[in-house]
CSV table of C-alpha atoms in Angstrom, one decimal:
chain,number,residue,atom,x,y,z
A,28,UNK,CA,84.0,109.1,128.7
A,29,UNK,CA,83.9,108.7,132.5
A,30,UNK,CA,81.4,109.9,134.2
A,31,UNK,CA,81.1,111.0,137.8
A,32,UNK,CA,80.7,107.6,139.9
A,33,UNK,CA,84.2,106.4,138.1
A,34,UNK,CA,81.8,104.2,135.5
A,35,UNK,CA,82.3,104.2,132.6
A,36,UNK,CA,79.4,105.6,130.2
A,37,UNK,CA,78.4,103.6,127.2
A,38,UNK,CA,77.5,105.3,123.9
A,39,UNK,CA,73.2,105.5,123.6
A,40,UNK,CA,73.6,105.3,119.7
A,41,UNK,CA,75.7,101.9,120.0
A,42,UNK,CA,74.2,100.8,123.3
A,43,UNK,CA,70.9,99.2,122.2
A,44,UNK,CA,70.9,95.7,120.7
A,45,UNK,CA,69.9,96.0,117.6
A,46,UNK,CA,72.5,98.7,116.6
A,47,UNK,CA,75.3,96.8,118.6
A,48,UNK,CA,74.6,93.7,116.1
A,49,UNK,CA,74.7,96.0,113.2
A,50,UNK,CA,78.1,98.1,114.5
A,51,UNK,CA,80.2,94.3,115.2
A,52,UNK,CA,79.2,93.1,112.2
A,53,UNK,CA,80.5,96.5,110.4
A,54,UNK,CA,83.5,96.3,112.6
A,55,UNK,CA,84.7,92.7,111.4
A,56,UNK,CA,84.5,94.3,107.8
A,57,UNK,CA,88.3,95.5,107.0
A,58,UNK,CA,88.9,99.1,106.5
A,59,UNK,CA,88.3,100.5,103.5
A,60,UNK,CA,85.4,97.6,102.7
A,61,UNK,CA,81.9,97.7,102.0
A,62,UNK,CA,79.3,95.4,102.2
A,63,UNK,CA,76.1,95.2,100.1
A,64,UNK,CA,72.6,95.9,102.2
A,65,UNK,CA,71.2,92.5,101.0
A,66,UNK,CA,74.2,91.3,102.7
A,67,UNK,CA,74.3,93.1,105.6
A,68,UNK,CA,70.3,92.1,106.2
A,69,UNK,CA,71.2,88.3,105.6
A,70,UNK,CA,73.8,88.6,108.5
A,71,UNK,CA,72.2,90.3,111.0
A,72,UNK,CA,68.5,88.3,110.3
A,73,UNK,CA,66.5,91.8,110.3
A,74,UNK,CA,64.2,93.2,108.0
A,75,UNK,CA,65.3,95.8,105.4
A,76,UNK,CA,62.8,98.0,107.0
A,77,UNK,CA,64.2,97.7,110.7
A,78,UNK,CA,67.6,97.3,109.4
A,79,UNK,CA,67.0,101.1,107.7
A,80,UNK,CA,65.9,102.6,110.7
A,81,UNK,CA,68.9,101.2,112.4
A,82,UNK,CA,71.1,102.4,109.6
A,83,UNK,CA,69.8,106.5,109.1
A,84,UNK,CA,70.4,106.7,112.9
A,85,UNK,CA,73.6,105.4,112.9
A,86,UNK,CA,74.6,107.6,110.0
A,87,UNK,CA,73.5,110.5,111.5
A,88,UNK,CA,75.6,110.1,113.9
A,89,UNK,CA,78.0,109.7,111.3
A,90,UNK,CA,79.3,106.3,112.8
A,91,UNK,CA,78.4,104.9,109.6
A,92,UNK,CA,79.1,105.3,105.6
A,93,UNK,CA,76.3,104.7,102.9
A,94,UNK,CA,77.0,104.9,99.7
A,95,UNK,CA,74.3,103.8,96.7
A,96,UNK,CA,75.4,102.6,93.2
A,97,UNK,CA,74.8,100.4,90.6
A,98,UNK,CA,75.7,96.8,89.4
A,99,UNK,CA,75.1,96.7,86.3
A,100,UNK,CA,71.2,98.7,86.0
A,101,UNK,CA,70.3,97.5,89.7
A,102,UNK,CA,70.9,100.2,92.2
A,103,UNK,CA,73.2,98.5,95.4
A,104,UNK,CA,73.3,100.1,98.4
A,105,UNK,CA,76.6,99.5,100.1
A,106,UNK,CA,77.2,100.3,103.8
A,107,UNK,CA,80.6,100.7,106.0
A,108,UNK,CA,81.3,101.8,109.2
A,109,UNK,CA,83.2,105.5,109.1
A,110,UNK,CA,86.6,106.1,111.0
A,111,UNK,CA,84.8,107.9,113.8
A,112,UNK,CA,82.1,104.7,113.8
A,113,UNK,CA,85.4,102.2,114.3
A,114,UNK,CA,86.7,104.6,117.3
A,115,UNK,CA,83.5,104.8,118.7
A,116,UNK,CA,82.9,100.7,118.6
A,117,UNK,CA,87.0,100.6,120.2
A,118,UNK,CA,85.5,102.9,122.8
A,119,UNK,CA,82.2,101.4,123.5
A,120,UNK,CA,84.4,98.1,124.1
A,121,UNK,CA,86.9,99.3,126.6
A,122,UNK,CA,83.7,100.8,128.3
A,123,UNK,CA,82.0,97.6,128.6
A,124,UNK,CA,85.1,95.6,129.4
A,125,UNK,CA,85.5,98.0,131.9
A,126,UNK,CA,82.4,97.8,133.8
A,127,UNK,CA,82.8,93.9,133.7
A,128,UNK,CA,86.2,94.2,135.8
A,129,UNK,CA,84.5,97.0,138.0
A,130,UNK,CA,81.9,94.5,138.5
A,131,UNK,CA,83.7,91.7,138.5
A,132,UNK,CA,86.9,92.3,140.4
A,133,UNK,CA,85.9,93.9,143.8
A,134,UNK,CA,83.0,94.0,145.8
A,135,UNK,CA,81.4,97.7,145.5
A,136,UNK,CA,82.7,100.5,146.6
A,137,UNK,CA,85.3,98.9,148.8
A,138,UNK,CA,88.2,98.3,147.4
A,139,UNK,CA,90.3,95.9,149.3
A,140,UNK,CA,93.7,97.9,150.5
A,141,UNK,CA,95.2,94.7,151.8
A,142,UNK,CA,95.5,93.4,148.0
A,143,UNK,CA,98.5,94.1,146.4
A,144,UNK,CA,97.3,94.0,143.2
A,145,UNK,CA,94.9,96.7,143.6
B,14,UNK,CA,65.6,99.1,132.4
B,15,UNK,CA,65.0,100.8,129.0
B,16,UNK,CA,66.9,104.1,128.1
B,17,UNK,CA,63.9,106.5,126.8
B,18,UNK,CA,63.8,106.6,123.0
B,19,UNK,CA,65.9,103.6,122.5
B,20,UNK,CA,63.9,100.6,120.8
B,21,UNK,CA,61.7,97.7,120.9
B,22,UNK,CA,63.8,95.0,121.2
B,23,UNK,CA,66.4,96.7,123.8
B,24,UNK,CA,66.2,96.0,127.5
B,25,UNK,CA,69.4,96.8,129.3
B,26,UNK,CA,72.1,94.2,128.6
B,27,UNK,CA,74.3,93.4,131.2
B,28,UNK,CA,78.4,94.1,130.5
B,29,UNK,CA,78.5,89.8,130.1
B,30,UNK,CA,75.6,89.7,128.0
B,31,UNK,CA,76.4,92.5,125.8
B,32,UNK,CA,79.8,90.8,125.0
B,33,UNK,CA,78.4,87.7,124.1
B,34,UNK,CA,76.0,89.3,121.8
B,35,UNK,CA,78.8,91.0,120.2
B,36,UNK,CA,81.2,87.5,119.9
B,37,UNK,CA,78.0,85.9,118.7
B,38,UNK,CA,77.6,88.3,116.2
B,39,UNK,CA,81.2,88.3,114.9
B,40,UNK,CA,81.0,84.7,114.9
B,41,UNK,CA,78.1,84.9,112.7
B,42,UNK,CA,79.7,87.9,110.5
B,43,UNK,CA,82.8,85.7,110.0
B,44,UNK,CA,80.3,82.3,109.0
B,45,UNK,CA,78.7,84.2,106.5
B,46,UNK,CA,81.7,86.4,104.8
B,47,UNK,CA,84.4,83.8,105.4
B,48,UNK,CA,82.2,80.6,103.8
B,49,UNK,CA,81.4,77.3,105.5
B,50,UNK,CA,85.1,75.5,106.3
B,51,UNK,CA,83.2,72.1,106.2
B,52,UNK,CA,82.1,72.9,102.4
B,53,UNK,CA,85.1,74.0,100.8
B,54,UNK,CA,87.8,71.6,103.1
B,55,UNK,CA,85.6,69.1,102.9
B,56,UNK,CA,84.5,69.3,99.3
B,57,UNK,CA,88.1,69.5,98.4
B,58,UNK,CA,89.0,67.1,100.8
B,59,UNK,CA,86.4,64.3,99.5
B,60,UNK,CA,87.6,65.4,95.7
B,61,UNK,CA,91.0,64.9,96.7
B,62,UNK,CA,90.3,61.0,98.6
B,63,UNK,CA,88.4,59.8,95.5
B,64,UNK,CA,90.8,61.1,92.7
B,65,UNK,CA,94.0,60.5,94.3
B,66,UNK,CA,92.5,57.6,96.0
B,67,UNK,CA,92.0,56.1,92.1
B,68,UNK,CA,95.7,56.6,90.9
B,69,UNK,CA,96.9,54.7,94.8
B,70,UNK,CA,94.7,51.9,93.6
B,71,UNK,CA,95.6,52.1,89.9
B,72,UNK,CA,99.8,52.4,90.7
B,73,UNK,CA,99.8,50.3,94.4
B,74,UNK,CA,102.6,50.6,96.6
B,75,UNK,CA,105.0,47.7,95.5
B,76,UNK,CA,104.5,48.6,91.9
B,77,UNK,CA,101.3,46.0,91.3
B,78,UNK,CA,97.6,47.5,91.0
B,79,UNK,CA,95.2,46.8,93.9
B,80,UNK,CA,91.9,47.2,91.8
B,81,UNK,CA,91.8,47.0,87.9
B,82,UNK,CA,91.9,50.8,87.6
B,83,UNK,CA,93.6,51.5,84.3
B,84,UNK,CA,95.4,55.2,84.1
B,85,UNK,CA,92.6,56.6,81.5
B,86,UNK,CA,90.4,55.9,84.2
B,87,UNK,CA,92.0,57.1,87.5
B,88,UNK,CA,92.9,60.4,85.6
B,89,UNK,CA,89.0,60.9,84.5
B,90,UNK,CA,88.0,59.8,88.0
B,91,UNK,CA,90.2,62.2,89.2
B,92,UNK,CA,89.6,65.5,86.6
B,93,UNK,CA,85.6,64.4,87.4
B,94,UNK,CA,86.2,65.2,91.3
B,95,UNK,CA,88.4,68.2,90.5
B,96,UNK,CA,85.9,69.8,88.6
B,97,UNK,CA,82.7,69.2,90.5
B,98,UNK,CA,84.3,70.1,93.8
B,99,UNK,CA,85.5,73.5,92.0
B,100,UNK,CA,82.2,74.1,90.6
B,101,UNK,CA,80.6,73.4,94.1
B,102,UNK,CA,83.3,75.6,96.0
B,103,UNK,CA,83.5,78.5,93.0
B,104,UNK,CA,79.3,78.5,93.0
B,105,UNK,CA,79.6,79.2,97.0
B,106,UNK,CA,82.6,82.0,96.8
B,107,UNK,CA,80.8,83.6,94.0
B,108,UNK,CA,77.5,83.8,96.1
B,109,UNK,CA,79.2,85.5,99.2
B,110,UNK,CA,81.9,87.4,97.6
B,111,UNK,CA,79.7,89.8,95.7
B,112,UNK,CA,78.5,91.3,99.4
B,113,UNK,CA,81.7,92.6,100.1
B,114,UNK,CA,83.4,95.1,97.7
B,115,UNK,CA,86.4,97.3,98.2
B,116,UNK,CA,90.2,96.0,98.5
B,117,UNK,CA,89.4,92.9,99.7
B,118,UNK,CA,87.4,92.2,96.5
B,119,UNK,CA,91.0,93.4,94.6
B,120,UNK,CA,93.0,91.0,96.8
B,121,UNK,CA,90.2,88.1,96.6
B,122,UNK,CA,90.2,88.5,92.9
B,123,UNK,CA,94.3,88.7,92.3
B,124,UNK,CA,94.2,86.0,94.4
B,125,UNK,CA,92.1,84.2,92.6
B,126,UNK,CA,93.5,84.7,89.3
B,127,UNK,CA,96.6,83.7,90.4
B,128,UNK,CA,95.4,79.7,90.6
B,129,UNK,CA,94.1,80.1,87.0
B,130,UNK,CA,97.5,81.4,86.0
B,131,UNK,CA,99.7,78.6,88.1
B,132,UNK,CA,97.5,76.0,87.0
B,133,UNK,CA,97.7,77.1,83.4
B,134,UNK,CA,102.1,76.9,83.5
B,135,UNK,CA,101.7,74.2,85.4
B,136,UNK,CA,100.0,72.8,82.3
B,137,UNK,CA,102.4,74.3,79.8
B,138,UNK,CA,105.6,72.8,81.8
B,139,UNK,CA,104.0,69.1,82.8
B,140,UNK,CA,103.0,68.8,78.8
B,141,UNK,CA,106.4,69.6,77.5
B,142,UNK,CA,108.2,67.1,79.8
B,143,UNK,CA,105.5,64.6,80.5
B,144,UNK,CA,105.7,62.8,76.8
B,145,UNK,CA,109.4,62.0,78.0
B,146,UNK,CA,108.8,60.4,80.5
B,147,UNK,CA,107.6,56.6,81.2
B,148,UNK,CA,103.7,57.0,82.2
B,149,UNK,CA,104.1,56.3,85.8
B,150,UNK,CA,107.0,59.1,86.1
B,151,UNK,CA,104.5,61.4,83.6
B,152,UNK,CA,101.5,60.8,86.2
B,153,UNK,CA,104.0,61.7,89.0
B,154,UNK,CA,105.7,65.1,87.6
B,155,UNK,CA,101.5,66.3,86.9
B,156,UNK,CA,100.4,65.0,90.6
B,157,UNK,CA,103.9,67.2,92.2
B,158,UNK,CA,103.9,70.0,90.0
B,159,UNK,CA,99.9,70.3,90.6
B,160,UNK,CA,100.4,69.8,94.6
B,161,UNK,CA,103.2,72.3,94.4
B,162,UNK,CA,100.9,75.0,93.1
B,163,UNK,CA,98.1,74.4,95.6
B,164,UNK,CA,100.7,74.2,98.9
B,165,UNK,CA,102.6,77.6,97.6
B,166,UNK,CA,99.4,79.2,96.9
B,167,UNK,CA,97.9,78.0,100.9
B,168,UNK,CA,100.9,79.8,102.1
B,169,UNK,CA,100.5,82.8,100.2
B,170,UNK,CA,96.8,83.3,101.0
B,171,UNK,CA,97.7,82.8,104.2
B,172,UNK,CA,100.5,85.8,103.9
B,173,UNK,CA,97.5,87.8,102.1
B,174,UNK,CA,94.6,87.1,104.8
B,175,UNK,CA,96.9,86.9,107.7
B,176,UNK,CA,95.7,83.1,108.3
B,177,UNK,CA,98.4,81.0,110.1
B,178,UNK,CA,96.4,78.2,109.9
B,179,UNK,CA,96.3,78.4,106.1
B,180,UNK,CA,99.9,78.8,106.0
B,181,UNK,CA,100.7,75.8,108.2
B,182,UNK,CA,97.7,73.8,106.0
B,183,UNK,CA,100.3,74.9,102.8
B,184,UNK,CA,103.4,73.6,104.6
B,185,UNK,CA,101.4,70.5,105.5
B,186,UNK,CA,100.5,70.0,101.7
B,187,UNK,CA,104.0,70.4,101.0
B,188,UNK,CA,105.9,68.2,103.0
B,189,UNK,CA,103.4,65.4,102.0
B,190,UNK,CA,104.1,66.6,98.2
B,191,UNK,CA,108.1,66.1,99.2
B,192,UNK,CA,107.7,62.7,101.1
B,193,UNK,CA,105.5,61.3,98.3
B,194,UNK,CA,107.7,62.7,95.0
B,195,UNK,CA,110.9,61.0,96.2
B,196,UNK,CA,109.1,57.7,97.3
B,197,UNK,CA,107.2,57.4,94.2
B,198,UNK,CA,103.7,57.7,92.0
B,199,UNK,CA,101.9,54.7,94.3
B,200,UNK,CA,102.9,56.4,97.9
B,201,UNK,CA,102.3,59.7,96.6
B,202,UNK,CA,99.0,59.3,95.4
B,203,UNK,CA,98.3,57.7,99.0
B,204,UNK,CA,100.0,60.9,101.0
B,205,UNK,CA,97.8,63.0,99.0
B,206,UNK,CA,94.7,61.4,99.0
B,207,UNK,CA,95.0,60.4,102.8
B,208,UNK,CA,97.5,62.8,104.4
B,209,UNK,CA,96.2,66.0,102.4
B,210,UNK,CA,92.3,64.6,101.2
B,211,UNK,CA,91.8,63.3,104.9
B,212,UNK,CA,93.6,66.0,106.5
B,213,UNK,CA,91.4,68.8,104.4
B,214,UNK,CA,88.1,66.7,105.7
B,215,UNK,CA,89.5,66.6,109.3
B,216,UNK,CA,90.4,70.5,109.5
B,217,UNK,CA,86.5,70.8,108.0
B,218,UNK,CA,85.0,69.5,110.3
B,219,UNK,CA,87.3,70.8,113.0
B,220,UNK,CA,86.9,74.2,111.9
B,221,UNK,CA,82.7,73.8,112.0
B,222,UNK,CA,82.8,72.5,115.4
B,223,UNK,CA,84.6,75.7,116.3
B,224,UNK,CA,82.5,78.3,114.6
B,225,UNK,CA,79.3,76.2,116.5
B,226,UNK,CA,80.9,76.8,119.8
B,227,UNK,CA,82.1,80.1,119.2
């Protein structure tokens, strides 16, 4: 997860906006809960054709769950995020919180010996 | 900036932006699953104001009415405002529960039927003792008993959502329900229509302004 420089790397598959959106709004779901792809689309404000594309890459990286069925005669797609897709959000933000102290909390590539809480 | 193969709308966020996004996006997640506070406290909350806000001005504090609002007609005022504000707030769970299934469809529905069933030996219980009692003390035991079930029932949503906000909402409800039993019909009718009507519009609007600024 760390790569030579000390940085963390972020994961490509969550790292692009679209999927990030699509991943938190999984993640807030509680375990063992699915929501509806009409839903899903209403939430994140994208098209069911974007939100698709989004979706088949995501599962095949097998970060998310999609499972079609039926209300009634409609067919309902329902969509969750899989166990490895939850680690791999818990992951992505350690990663990111991590660059913001690295950025954040020294100046590069000098860390200051003089501070005690270093 | 942009990784190969990544997509249209991605230039590199920074590690700030990229959080935002994703506490914007909760934020939003949570608004749409969770329901607009300001509709159902404040539906409730208005409901609550006008109906018990009838039965204040029908009993009055010292025992003499402050508007000519007979009992008939505070009790329709009040089952009016009961059932359009759980029509409104039923028509808008209904609506955004159906995107969700999975155990928190199971709670959600237990839950659910478990204010049907309260309400329903609330009924039972309040009709057997209610014809012996004098009208005002009748009007009283429904008001209590019916405030009882909706404080327990805040506090155990609360213990079923993990929501201590809900749960202190229930004790809030409760300790008005208390105060307003043992000072009787007129000041109880005014805790609940001001201290838990007003309080449910207050924590509405409250709630919104927070979910805006989140």
């Amino acid at each position: 997860m760390t790569a030579a420089g000390g940085l963390p790397e972020l994961d490509p598959v969550i790292h692009a906006q679209a999927r990030l959106r699509v991943v938190t709004a999984l993640s807030t779901l509680r375990e063992g809960d699915q929501i509806s792809f009409p839903g899903l689309k209403d939430i994140l404000g994208m098209t069911a054709g974007n939100l698709s594309v989004h979706l088949s890459k995501l599962e095949a990286a097998e970060y998310v769950e999609i499972s079609k069925t039926h209300r009634g005669r409609t067919p309902v797609t329902y969509v969750a995020l899989t166990r490895r897709g939850r680690l791999a959000f818990d992951d992505y933000m350690v990663a990111i919180r991590a660059l913001l102290d690295t950025a954040g909390a020294r100046p590069p590539a000098s860390p200051d010996p003089s501070d005690p809480g270093a | 900036m942009v990784p190969p193969g990544d997509d249209e709308d991605d230039r590199a966020l920074s590690p700030e932006e990229t959080l935002r996004l994703i506490a914007t996006q909760r934020a939003e997640t949570a608004r749409f699953l969770g329901g607009d506070p300001l509709l159902f406290y404040g539906t409730w909350g208005v409901a609550w104001v006008i109906g018990f806000g009838a039965y204040f001005l029908h009993y009055g504090l010292s025992g003499r009415a402050y508007a000519p609002i007979s009992g008939g007609q505070a009790l329709m005022i009040l089952l009016v405002a009961l059932a359009l504000a759980l029509a409104v707030t039923m028509y808008a769970g209904i609506r955004q529960g159906t995107q969700v299934r999975g155990p928190s469809q199971a709670r959600g529905t237990m839950y659910g039927l478990t204010w049907f069933f309260a309400f329903f030996a609330q009924g039972v219980i309040g009709g057997h003792f209610s014809g012996m009692l004098p009208p005002a003390q009748a009007g009283l035991l429904w008001s209590c008993l019916s405030i009882l079930v909706v404080s327990i029932l805040f506090m155990a949503g609360a213990a079923v959502w993990n929501q201590p906000l809900m749960f202190l909402i229930g004790v809030w409800i409760s300790a008005m329900n208390m105060i307003g039993v043992a000072a009787g019909p007129g000041w109880h009718a005014l805790l609940v229509a001001a201290g838990v009507g007003g309080g449910f519009i207050v924590i509405g609007l409250v709630l919104r302004l927070r979910q805006r600024t989140a």
